[in-house]
Coordinates of C-alpha atoms and ligand atoms in Angstrom, one line a residue:
M25 CA -12.6 24.6 5.6
T26 CA -8.7 24.1 6.5
K27 CA -8.9 25.3 10.0
D28 CA -8.7 22.9 11.6
K29 CA -4.8 22.2 12.3
R30 CA -4.3 19.0 13.6
I31 CA -2.8 16.4 11.4
F32 CA -2.8 13.1 10.4
I33 CA -0.8 10.8 8.2
E34 CA -1.6 7.3 7.1
T35 CA 1.6 6.0 4.8
Y36 CA 1.2 2.8 2.8
G37 CA 4.7 1.0 0.8
C38 CA 7.7 1.2 1.1
Q39 CA 10.2 3.2 3.2
M40 CA 10.9 6.0 0.9
N41 CA 6.9 6.8 1.9
V42 CA 8.2 6.7 4.9
Y43 CA 10.1 9.4 5.2
D44 CA 8.1 11.5 2.6
S45 CA 5.8 11.0 5.2
E46 CA 8.1 13.4 7.3
I47 CA 9.2 15.2 5.4
V48 CA 5.1 16.6 4.2
L49 CA 4.9 16.6 8.1
S50 CA 8.3 19.3 8.7
I51 CA 6.5 21.5 5.9
L52 CA 2.7 21.8 7.8
E53 CA 4.7 22.0 10.5
K54 CA 5.8 24.8 9.6
E55 CA 2.5 26.4 8.5
G56 CA 1.2 25.6 12.6
Y57 CA -0.5 21.8 11.9
T58 CA 0.3 19.2 14.7
P59 CA -0.1 15.5 14.2
C60 CA -2.6 13.8 15.6
S61 CA -2.9 10.8 16.5
G62 CA -6.1 9.2 14.2
I63 CA -8.6 9.6 11.7
E64 CA -11.1 10.6 14.5
E65 CA -9.6 13.8 15.3
A66 CA -7.6 14.7 12.5
G67 CA -9.2 18.1 10.3
L68 CA -6.8 17.0 7.7
I69 CA -6.2 13.2 6.7
L70 CA -3.3 12.8 4.5
V71 CA -3.1 9.2 2.8
N72 CA 1.1 8.2 1.4
T73 CA -0.3 5.6 -1.2
C74 CA 2.0 2.7 -2.5
S75 CA 1.2 1.5 -6.7
I76 CA 3.7 -0.5 -6.9
R77 CA 1.0 -3.7 -6.2
E78 CA -2.5 -4.0 -6.6
N79 CA -3.8 -4.9 -3.4
A80 CA -1.1 -2.3 -1.9
E81 CA -3.5 0.1 -4.2
Q82 CA -7.5 -1.4 -3.1
R83 CA -6.3 -0.8 0.4
V84 CA -6.1 2.8 0.0
W85 CA -9.8 2.5 -1.9
G86 CA -11.3 1.1 1.5
R87 CA -9.2 3.9 3.2
L88 CA -10.8 6.4 1.1
D89 CA -14.9 5.2 1.3
R90 CA -14.0 5.2 5.7
F91 CA -12.3 8.4 5.1
L92 CA -16.0 9.5 3.1
Q93 CA -17.6 8.5 7.1
E94 CA -15.4 10.5 8.5
K95 CA -16.7 13.0 6.0
K96 CA -20.0 13.4 6.8
K97 CA -20.0 13.2 10.6
R98 CA -17.7 16.5 10.3
E99 CA -15.3 18.9 8.5
V100 CA -12.2 17.1 7.7
T101 CA -10.2 18.0 4.3
V102 CA -8.9 14.9 2.8
G103 CA -5.8 14.5 0.6
V104 CA -4.0 11.6 -1.2
L105 CA -0.3 11.4 -1.8
G106 CA 1.8 9.5 -3.4
C107 CA 2.8 7.1 -6.1
M108 CA -2.0 6.1 -6.2
A109 CA -1.7 9.8 -6.6
E110 CA 1.0 10.3 -10.1
R111 CA -0.9 7.3 -11.4
L112 CA -4.4 7.9 -10.6
K113 CA -4.6 11.7 -11.5
Q114 CA -8.1 12.0 -12.5
E115 CA -10.0 9.1 -10.6
L116 CA -8.8 9.7 -7.3
M117 CA -9.8 12.9 -7.9
S118 CA -13.0 12.0 -8.7
H119 CA -13.5 10.4 -5.0
P120 CA -16.4 12.0 -3.3
A121 CA -13.8 12.0 -0.3
V122 CA -10.8 13.4 -1.1
D123 CA -9.8 17.4 -1.8
I124 CA -6.4 17.2 -3.1
V125 CA -4.0 15.6 -5.0
A126 CA -0.6 15.8 -4.6
G127 CA 2.3 13.7 -6.5
P128 CA 6.0 12.4 -4.6
D129 CA 7.9 16.1 -5.9
T130 CA 5.3 18.1 -5.2
Y131 CA 4.8 18.5 -1.8
R132 CA 6.6 21.8 -0.4
Q133 CA 3.2 23.5 -3.2
L134 CA 0.5 21.8 -0.3
P135 CA 0.6 24.8 1.8
V136 CA -0.7 26.8 -1.8
L137 CA -3.1 23.1 -2.2
L138 CA -5.0 24.1 1.4
Q139 CA -4.8 27.6 1.0
R140 CA -6.4 27.6 -2.3
L141 CA -9.2 24.5 -1.7
E142 CA -9.7 26.6 1.5
T143 CA -10.5 30.1 -0.9
E144 CA -12.2 28.9 -4.3
G145 CA -13.3 25.8 -2.5
Q146 CA -12.5 23.7 -5.6
K147 CA -10.0 20.6 -5.3
Q148 CA -6.7 20.2 -6.4
I149 CA -3.9 18.7 -8.3
D150 CA -0.8 18.6 -8.5
T151 CA 1.1 16.0 -9.8
A152 CA 4.0 17.0 -11.6
L153 CA 6.9 15.8 -11.2
S154 CA 10.6 16.9 -11.4
L155 CA 14.2 16.1 -12.0
K156 CA 16.2 18.9 -9.4
E157 CA 13.2 17.5 -6.4
T158 CA 15.4 16.2 -3.2
Y159 CA 14.0 17.9 -1.1
A160 CA 17.4 17.9 0.9
D161 CA 16.9 20.8 2.9
I162 CA 14.2 19.4 4.4
E163 CA 15.0 17.9 7.6
P164 CA 11.7 14.9 8.4
V165 CA 10.1 14.9 11.4
R166 CA 10.6 12.1 12.7
T167 CA 7.4 10.1 13.3
D168 CA 9.6 6.4 14.3
P169 CA 8.2 4.8 17.7
N170 CA 11.9 3.7 19.3
G171 CA 14.3 7.1 18.5
V172 CA 17.1 4.5 17.4
T173 CA 17.3 4.1 14.3
S174 CA 15.9 5.8 11.4
F175 CA 15.6 6.3 7.9
I176 CA 17.5 9.2 5.6
S177 CA 16.0 9.3 1.3
I178 CA 20.1 9.6 0.0
M179 CA 18.0 10.1 -4.1
R180 CA 14.9 10.0 -5.5
G181 CA 13.0 8.6 -9.0
C182 CA 14.9 5.9 -10.4
N183 CA 16.0 4.7 -14.9
N184 CA 16.0 1.9 -14.4
M185 CA 13.0 1.1 -16.4
C186 CA 12.4 -3.1 -15.3
T187 CA 9.8 -4.0 -17.4
Y188 CA 6.9 -4.6 -13.9
C189 CA 8.5 -2.0 -12.7
I190 CA 6.1 1.6 -11.7
V191 CA 8.2 3.1 -9.3
P192 CA 10.0 5.4 -13.0
Y193 CA 5.8 6.6 -14.0
V194 CA 5.1 7.4 -10.9
R195 CA 8.6 8.3 -8.8
G196 CA 10.4 10.5 -12.6
G197 CA 13.6 10.6 -13.3
E198 CA 16.5 9.7 -10.8
R199 CA 18.1 11.9 -9.1
S200 CA 20.6 11.8 -5.9
R201 CA 21.1 14.5 -3.0
D202 CA 23.9 16.5 -2.0
P203 CA 26.7 14.6 0.0
Q204 CA 26.3 17.4 2.6
S205 CA 22.2 17.5 3.6
I206 CA 22.6 13.8 3.7
V207 CA 26.1 13.9 6.0
R208 CA 24.6 16.9 7.8
E209 CA 20.7 15.1 8.7
A210 CA 22.3 12.4 9.9
R211 CA 24.8 13.7 12.1
H212 CA 21.5 15.3 14.0
M213 CA 19.9 12.4 14.2
Y214 CA 23.5 11.1 16.4
E215 CA 23.5 14.1 18.2
A216 CA 19.8 14.3 19.1
G217 CA 20.0 10.0 20.0
Y218 CA 20.0 7.7 16.7
R219 CA 22.1 5.0 16.6
E220 CA 20.9 4.0 13.1
V221 CA 20.9 5.4 9.8
N222 CA 19.0 3.5 7.0
L223 CA 19.9 5.1 3.3
L224 CA 17.3 4.9 1.1
G225 CA 17.2 4.5 -2.8
Q226 CA 15.3 2.6 -4.8
N227 CA 19.3 2.3 -6.7
V228 CA 21.8 3.4 -4.4
D229 CA 24.4 2.2 -5.9
S230 CA 24.0 4.5 -9.3
Y231 CA 24.0 7.5 -6.7
L232 CA 26.5 10.1 -8.4
W233 CA 26.8 13.6 -6.8
K234 CA 27.9 16.0 -9.4
N235 CA 28.4 19.6 -8.2
P236 CA 26.7 22.3 -10.1
G237 CA 29.5 24.2 -9.7
N238 CA 32.5 22.2 -10.1
P239 CA 30.7 19.2 -12.6
T240 CA 35.0 17.4 -11.7
E241 CA 33.8 17.1 -7.6
S242 CA 31.5 14.3 -7.3
V243 CA 30.4 11.7 -5.1
N244 CA 29.6 8.2 -5.5
F245 CA 27.8 5.7 -3.8
A246 CA 31.0 4.5 -2.4
Q247 CA 32.1 7.2 -0.6
L248 CA 29.1 8.6 0.6
I249 CA 29.0 5.1 3.0
E250 CA 32.1 6.2 3.7
L251 CA 31.9 9.8 5.0
V252 CA 28.2 8.9 6.6
A253 CA 30.1 5.9 8.6
L254 CA 32.7 9.1 9.3
V255 CA 29.8 11.0 11.7
A256 CA 30.5 8.8 14.8
P257 CA 32.2 5.7 15.1
D258 CA 28.4 4.2 16.9
L259 CA 26.4 5.5 14.5
R260 CA 25.3 1.7 12.4
V261 CA 24.9 2.7 9.1
R262 CA 22.7 0.6 6.6
F263 CA 21.8 1.1 3.1
S264 CA 18.9 -0.5 -0.2
T265 CA 18.3 -1.3 -2.0
S266 CA 21.3 -2.4 -4.5
H267 CA 21.4 -3.5 -8.1
P268 CA 23.1 -6.2 -9.1
K269 CA 23.9 -5.0 -12.1
D270 CA 25.4 -1.7 -10.0
M271 CA 26.9 -2.4 -7.2
S272 CA 30.4 -2.0 -6.8
N273 CA 33.6 -3.4 -5.3
G274 CA 33.9 0.7 -3.9
V275 CA 31.2 -0.7 -1.5
L276 CA 32.1 -3.6 -0.6
Y277 CA 35.7 -2.0 0.5
S278 CA 33.8 0.6 2.6
M279 CA 31.9 -2.3 4.1
A280 CA 35.0 -4.2 5.0
M281 CA 36.4 -0.9 6.7
Y282 CA 34.1 0.4 8.7
P283 CA 33.2 -1.3 11.0
N284 CA 29.9 0.9 11.6
I285 CA 28.7 -0.4 8.6
C286 CA 26.6 -3.1 8.5
T287 CA 27.8 -6.5 7.2
H288 CA 23.6 -6.8 5.6
I289 CA 23.0 -6.0 1.7
H290 CA 19.2 -6.4 0.0
L291 CA 20.2 -7.2 -3.0
P292 CA 17.2 -8.1 -5.3
V293 CA 17.3 -11.2 -8.0
Q294 CA 14.2 -11.7 -9.2
S295 CA 14.1 -14.7 -10.4
G296 CA 16.5 -17.5 -11.6
S297 CA 15.7 -18.0 -14.9
D298 CA 17.9 -16.0 -17.2
R299 CA 15.1 -15.6 -20.1
M300 CA 12.7 -13.9 -17.3
L301 CA 15.6 -11.7 -16.5
E302 CA 16.4 -10.7 -19.7
K303 CA 12.3 -10.6 -20.1
M304 CA 12.6 -7.9 -17.0
N305 CA 15.1 -5.9 -18.3
R306 CA 17.4 -6.8 -15.5
K307 CA 20.6 -6.1 -17.5
Y308 CA 22.2 -9.3 -15.3
T309 CA 22.2 -13.2 -15.7
V310 CA 22.2 -15.5 -13.5
A311 CA 26.2 -15.8 -13.2
G312 CA 26.3 -12.6 -13.8
Y313 CA 24.0 -12.9 -10.1
L314 CA 27.0 -15.4 -8.6
E315 CA 29.5 -13.5 -9.2
R316 CA 28.3 -10.9 -6.9
I317 CA 27.5 -13.0 -4.4
E318 CA 30.7 -14.2 -5.2
K319 CA 32.6 -10.8 -4.9
I320 CA 30.5 -9.9 -1.7
R321 CA 31.2 -13.4 0.8
E322 CA 35.1 -13.5 -0.7
T323 CA 35.2 -9.2 0.9
V324 CA 32.8 -9.1 3.8
P325 CA 32.3 -13.1 4.1
E326 CA 30.5 -12.4 7.6
A327 CA 27.3 -10.6 5.3
A328 CA 24.4 -10.8 4.8
I329 CA 22.3 -12.1 2.0
T330 CA 19.4 -10.7 1.5
T331 CA 16.5 -10.5 -2.2
D332 CA 13.2 -10.2 -3.4
I333 CA 11.4 -12.3 -5.4
I334 CA 8.4 -12.2 -8.2
A335 CA 6.9 -15.8 -8.7
G336 CA 4.9 -15.7 -12.1
F337 CA 6.1 -13.4 -14.4
C338 CA 4.5 -13.5 -18.0
S339 CA 5.2 -16.0 -20.1
E340 CA 7.1 -18.1 -17.1
T341 CA 7.2 -21.6 -17.5
E342 CA 8.3 -23.8 -14.3
E343 CA 11.1 -24.9 -16.3
D344 CA 11.8 -20.9 -15.1
H345 CA 9.8 -21.3 -12.0
Q346 CA 13.1 -24.7 -11.1
A347 CA 15.5 -22.1 -11.9
T348 CA 14.5 -19.8 -9.0
L349 CA 14.1 -22.5 -6.3
S350 CA 17.5 -23.8 -7.9
L351 CA 18.8 -20.1 -6.5
M352 CA 17.6 -19.8 -4.0
R353 CA 18.9 -23.4 -2.6
Q354 CA 22.5 -22.9 -4.1
V355 CA 22.5 -18.2 -2.4
R356 CA 21.0 -19.2 0.2
F357 CA 19.2 -15.5 1.3
D358 CA 19.5 -14.9 4.6
S359 CA 16.1 -13.8 3.9
A360 CA 13.6 -12.5 1.4
F361 CA 10.6 -10.5 -0.3
M362 CA 8.3 -12.7 -2.7
F363 CA 5.8 -11.7 -4.3
Q364 CA 3.3 -13.0 -7.8
Y365 CA 3.6 -11.1 -10.6
S366 CA 1.1 -8.5 -10.7
Q367 CA 0.2 -6.6 -13.8
R368 CA 0.4 -2.7 -13.9
P369 CA -1.0 -0.7 -16.2
G370 CA 1.4 1.1 -18.7
T371 CA 4.5 -1.0 -18.1
K372 CA 6.2 -2.4 -20.4
A373 CA 4.9 -5.8 -19.6
A374 CA 1.5 -4.8 -19.6
R375 CA 2.5 -2.9 -23.1
H376 CA 3.5 -5.7 -24.4
F377 CA 3.8 -9.1 -22.8
A378 CA 0.3 -11.3 -21.8
D379 CA -0.4 -11.7 -18.5
D380 CA -0.8 -15.6 -18.4
V381 CA 0.2 -17.3 -15.8
P382 CA -2.8 -18.0 -14.6
P383 CA -3.5 -17.1 -10.7
E384 CA -3.8 -20.6 -9.2
V385 CA -0.4 -21.2 -10.9
K386 CA 1.5 -17.7 -9.5
T387 CA 0.1 -18.8 -6.0
R388 CA 1.2 -22.5 -5.9
R389 CA 4.4 -21.0 -7.1
L390 CA 4.7 -18.3 -4.9
N391 CA 3.8 -20.8 -1.8
E392 CA 6.4 -23.0 -2.7
I393 CA 9.3 -20.0 -3.0
I394 CA 8.3 -19.4 0.9
E395 CA 8.4 -22.4 1.7
L396 CA 11.6 -22.9 0.4
Q397 CA 12.9 -19.5 1.9
S398 CA 11.8 -20.1 5.2
A399 CA 13.8 -23.5 5.3
I400 CA 16.5 -22.1 4.3
S401 CA 16.0 -18.8 6.9
L402 CA 15.6 -21.3 10.2
E403 CA 18.7 -22.5 8.6
R404 CA 20.4 -19.2 8.3
N405 CA 19.0 -19.5 11.7
R406 CA 20.5 -22.2 13.7
E407 CA 23.7 -21.2 12.6
C408 CA 23.9 -18.3 14.8
V409 CA 22.9 -20.1 18.0
G410 CA 26.1 -20.7 20.1
Q411 CA 27.1 -17.2 17.5
T412 CA 27.3 -14.1 20.0
Y413 CA 26.7 -11.0 18.2
E414 CA 26.7 -6.9 18.2
V415 CA 23.3 -5.9 18.6
L416 CA 21.5 -2.4 18.6
I417 CA 18.9 -2.1 21.0
E418 CA 15.6 -0.8 19.5
G419 CA 12.6 -1.4 21.7
T420 CA 11.4 -3.9 24.4
S421 CA 9.0 -7.6 22.9
K422 CA 6.4 -7.0 22.2
R423 CA 5.8 -10.5 23.4
D424 CA 8.2 -10.1 26.8
K425 CA 8.0 -6.5 28.4
G426 CA 10.8 -8.2 30.5
A427 CA 12.7 -8.8 26.9
L428 CA 14.2 -6.4 24.8
F429 CA 14.5 -6.7 20.9
G430 CA 17.4 -4.8 18.8
R431 CA 19.1 -6.3 15.0
T432 CA 22.4 -7.5 14.4
Q433 CA 24.3 -6.2 11.7
G434 CA 22.7 -8.3 9.5
N435 CA 19.6 -7.3 10.7
K436 CA 18.8 -10.1 11.8
V437 CA 16.2 -9.2 15.3
C438 CA 17.6 -10.9 18.3
V439 CA 14.6 -10.9 21.9
F440 CA 16.8 -11.1 25.3
P441 CA 16.5 -10.4 28.9
A442 CA 16.2 -6.7 29.4
L443 CA 18.8 -7.1 32.7
G444 CA 18.5 -3.0 32.5
H445 CA 19.6 -2.5 29.3
R446 CA 17.8 0.0 27.1
P447 CA 17.3 1.2 23.3
G448 CA 19.6 2.7 21.8
E449 CA 22.6 1.0 23.7
Y450 CA 24.8 -1.6 22.0
V451 CA 25.0 -5.1 23.9
N452 CA 26.9 -8.0 23.3
V453 CA 24.3 -11.1 22.7
T454 CA 24.9 -15.2 22.8
V455 CA 22.4 -16.5 20.6
E456 CA 21.3 -19.9 22.9
S457 CA 17.6 -20.0 20.2
C458 CA 16.1 -19.4 16.8
T459 CA 12.9 -19.4 15.0
S460 CA 13.3 -18.9 11.1
A461 CA 12.4 -14.7 11.9
T462 CA 14.1 -13.9 15.1
L463 CA 17.0 -15.3 17.7
L464 CA 16.8 -15.3 20.8
G465 CA 19.7 -15.4 23.8
N466 CA 21.7 -13.6 26.3
I467 CA 23.5 -10.5 26.8
V468 CA 27.2 -11.5 27.2
E469 CA 29.4 -8.6 29.8
Ligands
5AD732 N1 4.6 -7.5 -9.2 C1 4.7 -7.6 -8.1 N2 6.8 -7.8 -8.6 C2 6.5 -6.3 -8.2 N3 7.8 -6.0 -7.6 C3 7.5 -4.7 -8.7 N4 7.4 -4.7 -9.2 C4 6.0 -5.4 -9.4 C5 4.7 -6.7 -9.9 N5 4.9 -5.9 -10.8 C6 8.7 -6.3 -6.5 C7 10.1 -6.8 -7.2 C8 10.4 -5.3 -6.0 C9 10.2 -5.3 -5.2 C10 10.4 -4.1 -3.9 O1 8.7 -5.0 -5.1 O2 10.4 -7.7 -6.0 O3 11.8 -5.3 -6.0
SF4_733 FE1 7.6 2.5 -2.7 FE2 7.3 2.6 -5.6 FE3 5.5 1.5 -4.0 FE4 6.0 3.9 -4.0 S1 4.9 2.2 -5.7 S2 5.6 3.5 -2.5 S3 8.4 3.8 -4.5 S4 7.3 0.6 -3.7

């Protein structure tokens, strides 16, 4: 059944999933599989899935129906990986398109599952979660189109138990990856021409590696970013996601000390109401959050700060919502990811709190949040006009083939005429104008 070894992986969800798909590709390439450019050409279709909100799952069910059409035409194997595989194993096994279901900690088993599928002629499943697996020894096959920026997973799982969140259930407990393997991977990427690595974890501030041979020897996150920053002065280091309850001053000091640690912090606030934060089990208050913001601005004044916000969490009142808008005005985030609350079965919120904000109220509140944030993002970007920033060039602008785009250290996308420059180079760009999403400028020599 799996004789055609051309493989196509479709990835949904966060950057961690993008990274995991590259790990899967690395595992399967060793088994003779080769990537191809679309599902129509593939003998093996894998879909790496997300469960964070209901609509992420809906999209995948739609894709499975599409894969079923493909299966009716020819022999093709379909596997479901990732968070949905963990959460909806039985339902997925019952879908006529699905041959294999594999959870986030079982990718090393994929060759075995594929083999068994062939010999036994029966659907295969492995969704065991692990307290150890970090895939530390597997170097992912990079699929980034630009060859300039890429991700490195530094930990897996999450222990935070925010009441709305499915991640701890589908990704298991938190574990940190051996720092030497992270530094090695960063060095290999640098040697391959990459100029930016983005260190990924659900809560990077709780990164803590203890040497199994000598438990007194440990590396925390502030130390880890220093180790990666020392790989090369022209290798940029980014990271996400930070947690307001855990973000240490040490991380800020490392950021202030190493010019190649990008001055950007993604610090999800979720809500501006203490009552909601308590109910979400975020373990900080608005005052505590603002104290962290103040410390960032004092230590790294130029740092860009971005966030995540959820509108319409259980029992959210108009007053709670206004508190969120007011916090946004106070902090003036550079940008934000904004969502309506989506109840996830099995979470504490789903088990104990009523999802009682009517859908039209959620939508209206979300729209108010989005509108306010785009006005703030525009104001923030206008403050950049006239300033000059170091930009790492990532590629050619989609709209204008004569223009390039890249990012500032603050993660703002910047577009400018190419003038013979290329992806992977650093240039200084003076910003001439902007939209709420993009800076437009010119290279200065
Ligand atoms: N509903 C809506 N948004 C959610 N997020 C996490 N869980 C949910 C949910 N159940 C958002 C949070 C988180 C981001 C990755 O997704 O804002 O920071
Ligand atoms: Fe990533 Fe969370 Fe979605 Fe899983 S559920 S893919 S960890 S965003």
